[in-house]
Tab-separated table of C-alpha atoms in Angstrom:
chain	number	residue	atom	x	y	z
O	25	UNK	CA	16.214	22.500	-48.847
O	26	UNK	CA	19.147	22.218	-46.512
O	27	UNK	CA	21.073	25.082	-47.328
O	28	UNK	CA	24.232	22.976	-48.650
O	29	UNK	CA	24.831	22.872	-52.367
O	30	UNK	CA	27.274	20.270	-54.680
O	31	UNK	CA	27.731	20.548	-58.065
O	32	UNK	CA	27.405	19.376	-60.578
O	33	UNK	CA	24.076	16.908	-59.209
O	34	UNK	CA	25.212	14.127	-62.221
O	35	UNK	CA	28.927	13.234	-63.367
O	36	UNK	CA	29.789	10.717	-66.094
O	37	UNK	CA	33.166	10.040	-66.956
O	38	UNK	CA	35.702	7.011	-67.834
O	39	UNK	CA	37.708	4.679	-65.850
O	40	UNK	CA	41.343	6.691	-65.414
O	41	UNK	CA	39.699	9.896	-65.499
O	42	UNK	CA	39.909	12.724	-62.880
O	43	UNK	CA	37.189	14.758	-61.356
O	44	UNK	CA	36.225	17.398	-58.947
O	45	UNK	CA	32.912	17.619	-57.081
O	46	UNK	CA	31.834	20.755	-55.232
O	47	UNK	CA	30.376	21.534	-51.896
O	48	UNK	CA	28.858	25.088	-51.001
O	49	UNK	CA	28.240	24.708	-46.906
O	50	UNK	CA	25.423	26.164	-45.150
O	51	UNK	CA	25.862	29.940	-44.489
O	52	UNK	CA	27.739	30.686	-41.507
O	53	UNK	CA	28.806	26.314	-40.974
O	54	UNK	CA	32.529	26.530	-40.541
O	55	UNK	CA	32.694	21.806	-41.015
O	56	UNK	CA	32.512	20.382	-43.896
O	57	UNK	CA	32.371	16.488	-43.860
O	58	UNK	CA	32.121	14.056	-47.311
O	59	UNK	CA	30.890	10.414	-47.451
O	60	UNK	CA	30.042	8.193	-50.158
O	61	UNK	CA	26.966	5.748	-50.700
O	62	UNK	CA	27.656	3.209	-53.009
O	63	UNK	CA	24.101	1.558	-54.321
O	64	UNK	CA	21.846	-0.028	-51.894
O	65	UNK	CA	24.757	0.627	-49.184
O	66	UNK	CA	25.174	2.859	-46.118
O	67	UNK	CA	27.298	6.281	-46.002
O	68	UNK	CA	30.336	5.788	-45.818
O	69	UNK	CA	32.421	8.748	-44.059
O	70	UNK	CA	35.414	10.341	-45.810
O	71	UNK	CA	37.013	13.319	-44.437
O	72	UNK	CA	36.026	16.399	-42.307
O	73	UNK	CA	37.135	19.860	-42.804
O	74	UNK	CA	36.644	22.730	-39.984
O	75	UNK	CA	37.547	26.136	-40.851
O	76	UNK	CA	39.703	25.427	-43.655
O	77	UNK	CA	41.416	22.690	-41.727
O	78	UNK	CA	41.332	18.723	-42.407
O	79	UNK	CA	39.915	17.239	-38.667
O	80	UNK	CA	38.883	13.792	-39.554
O	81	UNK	CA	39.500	11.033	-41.861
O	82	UNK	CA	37.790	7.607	-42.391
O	83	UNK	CA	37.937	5.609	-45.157
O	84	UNK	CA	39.136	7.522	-47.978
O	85	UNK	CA	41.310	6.343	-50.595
O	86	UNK	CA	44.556	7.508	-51.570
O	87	UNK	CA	43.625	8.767	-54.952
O	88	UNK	CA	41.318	10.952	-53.483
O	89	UNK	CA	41.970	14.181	-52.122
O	90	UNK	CA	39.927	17.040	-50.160
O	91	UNK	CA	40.286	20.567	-49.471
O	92	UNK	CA	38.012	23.307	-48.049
O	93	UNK	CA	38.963	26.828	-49.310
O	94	UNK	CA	38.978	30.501	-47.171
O	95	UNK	CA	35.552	31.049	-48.321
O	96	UNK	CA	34.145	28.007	-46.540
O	97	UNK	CA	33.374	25.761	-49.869
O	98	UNK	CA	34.724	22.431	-50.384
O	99	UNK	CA	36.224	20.380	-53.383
O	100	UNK	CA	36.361	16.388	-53.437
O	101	UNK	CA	39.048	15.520	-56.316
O	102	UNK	CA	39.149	11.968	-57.307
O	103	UNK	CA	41.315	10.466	-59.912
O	104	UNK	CA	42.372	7.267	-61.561
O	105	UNK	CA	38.465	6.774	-61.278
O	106	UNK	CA	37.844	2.962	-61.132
O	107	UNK	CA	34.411	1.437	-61.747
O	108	UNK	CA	34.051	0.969	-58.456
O	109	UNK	CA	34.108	4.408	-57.251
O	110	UNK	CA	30.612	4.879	-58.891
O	111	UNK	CA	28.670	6.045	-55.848
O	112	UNK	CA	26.555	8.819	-54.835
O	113	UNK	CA	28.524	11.420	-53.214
O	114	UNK	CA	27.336	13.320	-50.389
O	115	UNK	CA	28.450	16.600	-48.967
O	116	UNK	CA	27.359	17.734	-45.627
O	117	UNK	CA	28.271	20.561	-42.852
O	118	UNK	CA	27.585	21.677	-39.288
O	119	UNK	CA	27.791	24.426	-37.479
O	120	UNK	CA	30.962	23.223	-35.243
O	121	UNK	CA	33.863	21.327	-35.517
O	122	UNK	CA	32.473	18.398	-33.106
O	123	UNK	CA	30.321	16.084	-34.196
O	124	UNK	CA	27.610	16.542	-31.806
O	125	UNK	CA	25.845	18.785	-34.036
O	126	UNK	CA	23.520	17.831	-36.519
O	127	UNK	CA	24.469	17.524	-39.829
O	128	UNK	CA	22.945	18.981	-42.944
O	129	UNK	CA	23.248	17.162	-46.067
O	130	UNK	CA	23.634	18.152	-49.804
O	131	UNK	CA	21.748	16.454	-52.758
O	132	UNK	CA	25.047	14.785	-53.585
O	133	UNK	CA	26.700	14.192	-56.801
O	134	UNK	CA	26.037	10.796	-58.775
O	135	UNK	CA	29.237	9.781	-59.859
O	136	UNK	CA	28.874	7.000	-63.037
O	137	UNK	CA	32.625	5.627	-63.825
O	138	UNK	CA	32.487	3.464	-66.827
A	3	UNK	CA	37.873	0.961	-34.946
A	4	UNK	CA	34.437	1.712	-33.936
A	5	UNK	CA	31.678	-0.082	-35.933
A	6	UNK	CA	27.732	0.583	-36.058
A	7	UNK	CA	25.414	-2.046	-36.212
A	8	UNK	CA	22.065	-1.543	-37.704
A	9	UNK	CA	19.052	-4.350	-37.999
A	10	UNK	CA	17.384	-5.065	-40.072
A	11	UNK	CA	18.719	-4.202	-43.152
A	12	UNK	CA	15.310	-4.138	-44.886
A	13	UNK	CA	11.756	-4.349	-43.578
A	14	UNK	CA	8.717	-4.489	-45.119
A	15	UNK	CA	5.395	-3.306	-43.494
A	16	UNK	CA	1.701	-3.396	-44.299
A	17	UNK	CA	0.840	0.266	-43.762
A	18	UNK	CA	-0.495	0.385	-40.180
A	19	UNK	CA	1.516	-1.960	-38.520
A	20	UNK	CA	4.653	-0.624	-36.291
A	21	UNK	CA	8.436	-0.515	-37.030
A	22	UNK	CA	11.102	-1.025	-35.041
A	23	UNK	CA	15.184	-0.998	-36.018
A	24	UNK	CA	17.789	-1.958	-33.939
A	25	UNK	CA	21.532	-0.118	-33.721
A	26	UNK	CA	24.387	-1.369	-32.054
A	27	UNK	CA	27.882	0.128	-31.295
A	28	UNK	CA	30.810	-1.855	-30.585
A	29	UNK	CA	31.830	0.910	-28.260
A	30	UNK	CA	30.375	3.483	-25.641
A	31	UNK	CA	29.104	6.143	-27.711
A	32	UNK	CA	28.702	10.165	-26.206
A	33	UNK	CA	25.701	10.431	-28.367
A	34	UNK	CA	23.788	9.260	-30.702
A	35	UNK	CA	21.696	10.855	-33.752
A	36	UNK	CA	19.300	9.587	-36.439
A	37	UNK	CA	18.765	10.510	-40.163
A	38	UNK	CA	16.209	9.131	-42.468
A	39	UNK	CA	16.795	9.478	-46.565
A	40	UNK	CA	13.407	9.302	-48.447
A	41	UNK	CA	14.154	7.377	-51.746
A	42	UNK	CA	16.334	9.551	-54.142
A	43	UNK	CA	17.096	12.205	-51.354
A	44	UNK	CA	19.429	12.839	-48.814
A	45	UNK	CA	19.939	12.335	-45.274
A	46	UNK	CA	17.495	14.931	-43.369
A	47	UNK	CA	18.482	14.957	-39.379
A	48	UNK	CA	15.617	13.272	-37.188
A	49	UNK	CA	16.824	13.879	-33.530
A	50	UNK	CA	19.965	13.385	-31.049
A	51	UNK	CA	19.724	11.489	-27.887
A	52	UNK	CA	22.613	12.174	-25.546
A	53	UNK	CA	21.816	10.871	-21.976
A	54	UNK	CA	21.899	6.933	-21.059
A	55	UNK	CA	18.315	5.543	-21.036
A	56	UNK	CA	16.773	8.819	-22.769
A	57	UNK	CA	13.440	8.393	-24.681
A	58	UNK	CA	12.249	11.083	-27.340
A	59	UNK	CA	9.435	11.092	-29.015
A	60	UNK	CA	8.354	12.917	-32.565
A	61	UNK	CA	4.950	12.180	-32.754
A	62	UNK	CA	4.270	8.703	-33.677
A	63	UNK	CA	8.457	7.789	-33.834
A	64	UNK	CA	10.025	7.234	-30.446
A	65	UNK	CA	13.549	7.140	-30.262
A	66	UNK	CA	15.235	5.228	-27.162
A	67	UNK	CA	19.371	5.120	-26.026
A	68	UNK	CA	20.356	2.504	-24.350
A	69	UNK	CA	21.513	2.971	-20.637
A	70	UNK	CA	24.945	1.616	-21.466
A	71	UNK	CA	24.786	3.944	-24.369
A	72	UNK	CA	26.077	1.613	-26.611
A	73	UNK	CA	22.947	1.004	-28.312
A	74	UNK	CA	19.925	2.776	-29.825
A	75	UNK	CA	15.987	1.995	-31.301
A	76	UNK	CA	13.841	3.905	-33.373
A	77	UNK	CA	10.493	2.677	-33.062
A	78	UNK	CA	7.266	3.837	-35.686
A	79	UNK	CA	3.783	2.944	-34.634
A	80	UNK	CA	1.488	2.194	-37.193
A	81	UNK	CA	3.335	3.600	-40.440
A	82	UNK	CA	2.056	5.732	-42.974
A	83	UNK	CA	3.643	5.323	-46.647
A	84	UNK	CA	4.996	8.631	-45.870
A	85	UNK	CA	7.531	6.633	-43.643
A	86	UNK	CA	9.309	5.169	-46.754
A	87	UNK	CA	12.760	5.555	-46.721
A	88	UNK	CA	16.189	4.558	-45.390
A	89	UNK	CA	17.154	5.105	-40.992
A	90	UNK	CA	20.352	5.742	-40.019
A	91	UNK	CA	21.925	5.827	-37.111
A	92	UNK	CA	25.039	7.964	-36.676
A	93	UNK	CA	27.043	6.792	-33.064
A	94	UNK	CA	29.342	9.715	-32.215
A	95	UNK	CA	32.644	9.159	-30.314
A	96	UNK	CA	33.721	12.743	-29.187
A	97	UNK	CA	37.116	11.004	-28.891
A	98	UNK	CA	37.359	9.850	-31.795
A	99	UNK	CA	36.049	12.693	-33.071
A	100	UNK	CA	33.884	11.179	-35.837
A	101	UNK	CA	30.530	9.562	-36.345
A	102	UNK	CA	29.742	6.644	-37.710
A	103	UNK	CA	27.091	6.133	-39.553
A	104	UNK	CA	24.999	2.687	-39.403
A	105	UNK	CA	23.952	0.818	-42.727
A	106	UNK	CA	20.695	1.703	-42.242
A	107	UNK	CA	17.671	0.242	-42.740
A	108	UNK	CA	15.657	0.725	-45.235
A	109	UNK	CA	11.089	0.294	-44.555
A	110	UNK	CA	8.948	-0.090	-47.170
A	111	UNK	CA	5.074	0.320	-46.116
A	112	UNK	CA	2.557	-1.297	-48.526
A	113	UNK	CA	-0.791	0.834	-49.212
């Protein structure tokens, strides 16, 4: 168990749709960073958060959003959901804002568009 | 932008023999780490190499950066089915200020 939770662990929902997944960092990690695996593919690196702050962006789309809240968690919206943005999503945090610190992953959310 | 290379994308083992994968940055990394993801899990941190030519080892894995630190080996001798699962490599550019993650490589060790 890595300390970092998402919720909910399984998401099924319909092309068009919006939805939010949810990241609970490791106690006392102040960066939150998100990246999606798509099947049989590597992770693919989002955003970063630190402290409530957005740091770092890679490839995310446009219809997807990010924020981290006072209280440390973070919330991944996504909407017009395509079939395409089925993926695994994964949620992971560090104790510092550069990333030369290891990173602890969540389960991750399996997002199913169809 | 900075890319990761990782080869090769799958290997396939007879349980005993070693394991080596290959990652390559198109840029001069400050450091280097590696994550492996059993099947249906998530990335668990291995180790971080941060000095040009550093070996680590973790029992039988042994990790190697490359002295122009643009490049990076993880090497398994004679793998257990325990070693299942995906390798990353994640090449860190403080100025960027991001990793990037390889595409990994995932073994599969036959019993």
């Amino acid at each position: 168990d890595s300390g970092v939770t998402q919720t909910p662990k399984h998401l099924i929902t319909a092309t068009g749709q919006r939805v939010t997944l949810r990241c609970s960092p490791r106690s006392g990690d102040l960066s939150v960073y998100w990246y999606q695996q798509s099947l049989d593919q590597g992770l693919q690196f989002l955003i970063q958060y630190y402290n409530g702050e957005e740091r770092a962006k890679g490839n995310i789309l446009e219809r997807f959003s990010a924020q981290q809240f006072p209280d440390l968690h973070s919330e991944l919206n996504l909407s017009s959901l395509e079939l395409g943005d089925s993926a695994l999503y994964f949620c992971a945090s560090s104790a510092r804002l550069a990333p030369t610190y290891e990173q602890y992953f969540g389960p991750g959310t399996r997002l199913t568009v169809t | 932008g900075q890319q990761v290379m990782q080869i090769p994308q799958y290997q396939h083992v007879q349980e005993g023999e070693d394991f080596t994968t290959y990652c390559n940055s198109s840029t001069t990394l400050s450091n280097i780490q590696w994550y492996k993801q059993r099947p249906g899990g998530h990335p668990v941190f291995l180790i971080q190499l941060v000095k040009s030519g550093e070996v680590k080892k973790q029992k039988r894995l042994t990790f190697q950066f490359g002295e122009a630190k643009k490049n990076s080996s993880l090497h398994i001798t004679a793998t257990q089915t325990t070693d299942v699962g995906t390798y990353f490599c994640a090449g860190l550019n403080t100025n960027a200020g991001k990793s990037t993650f390889g595409d990994g490589t995932t073994l599969t060790v036959k019993p």
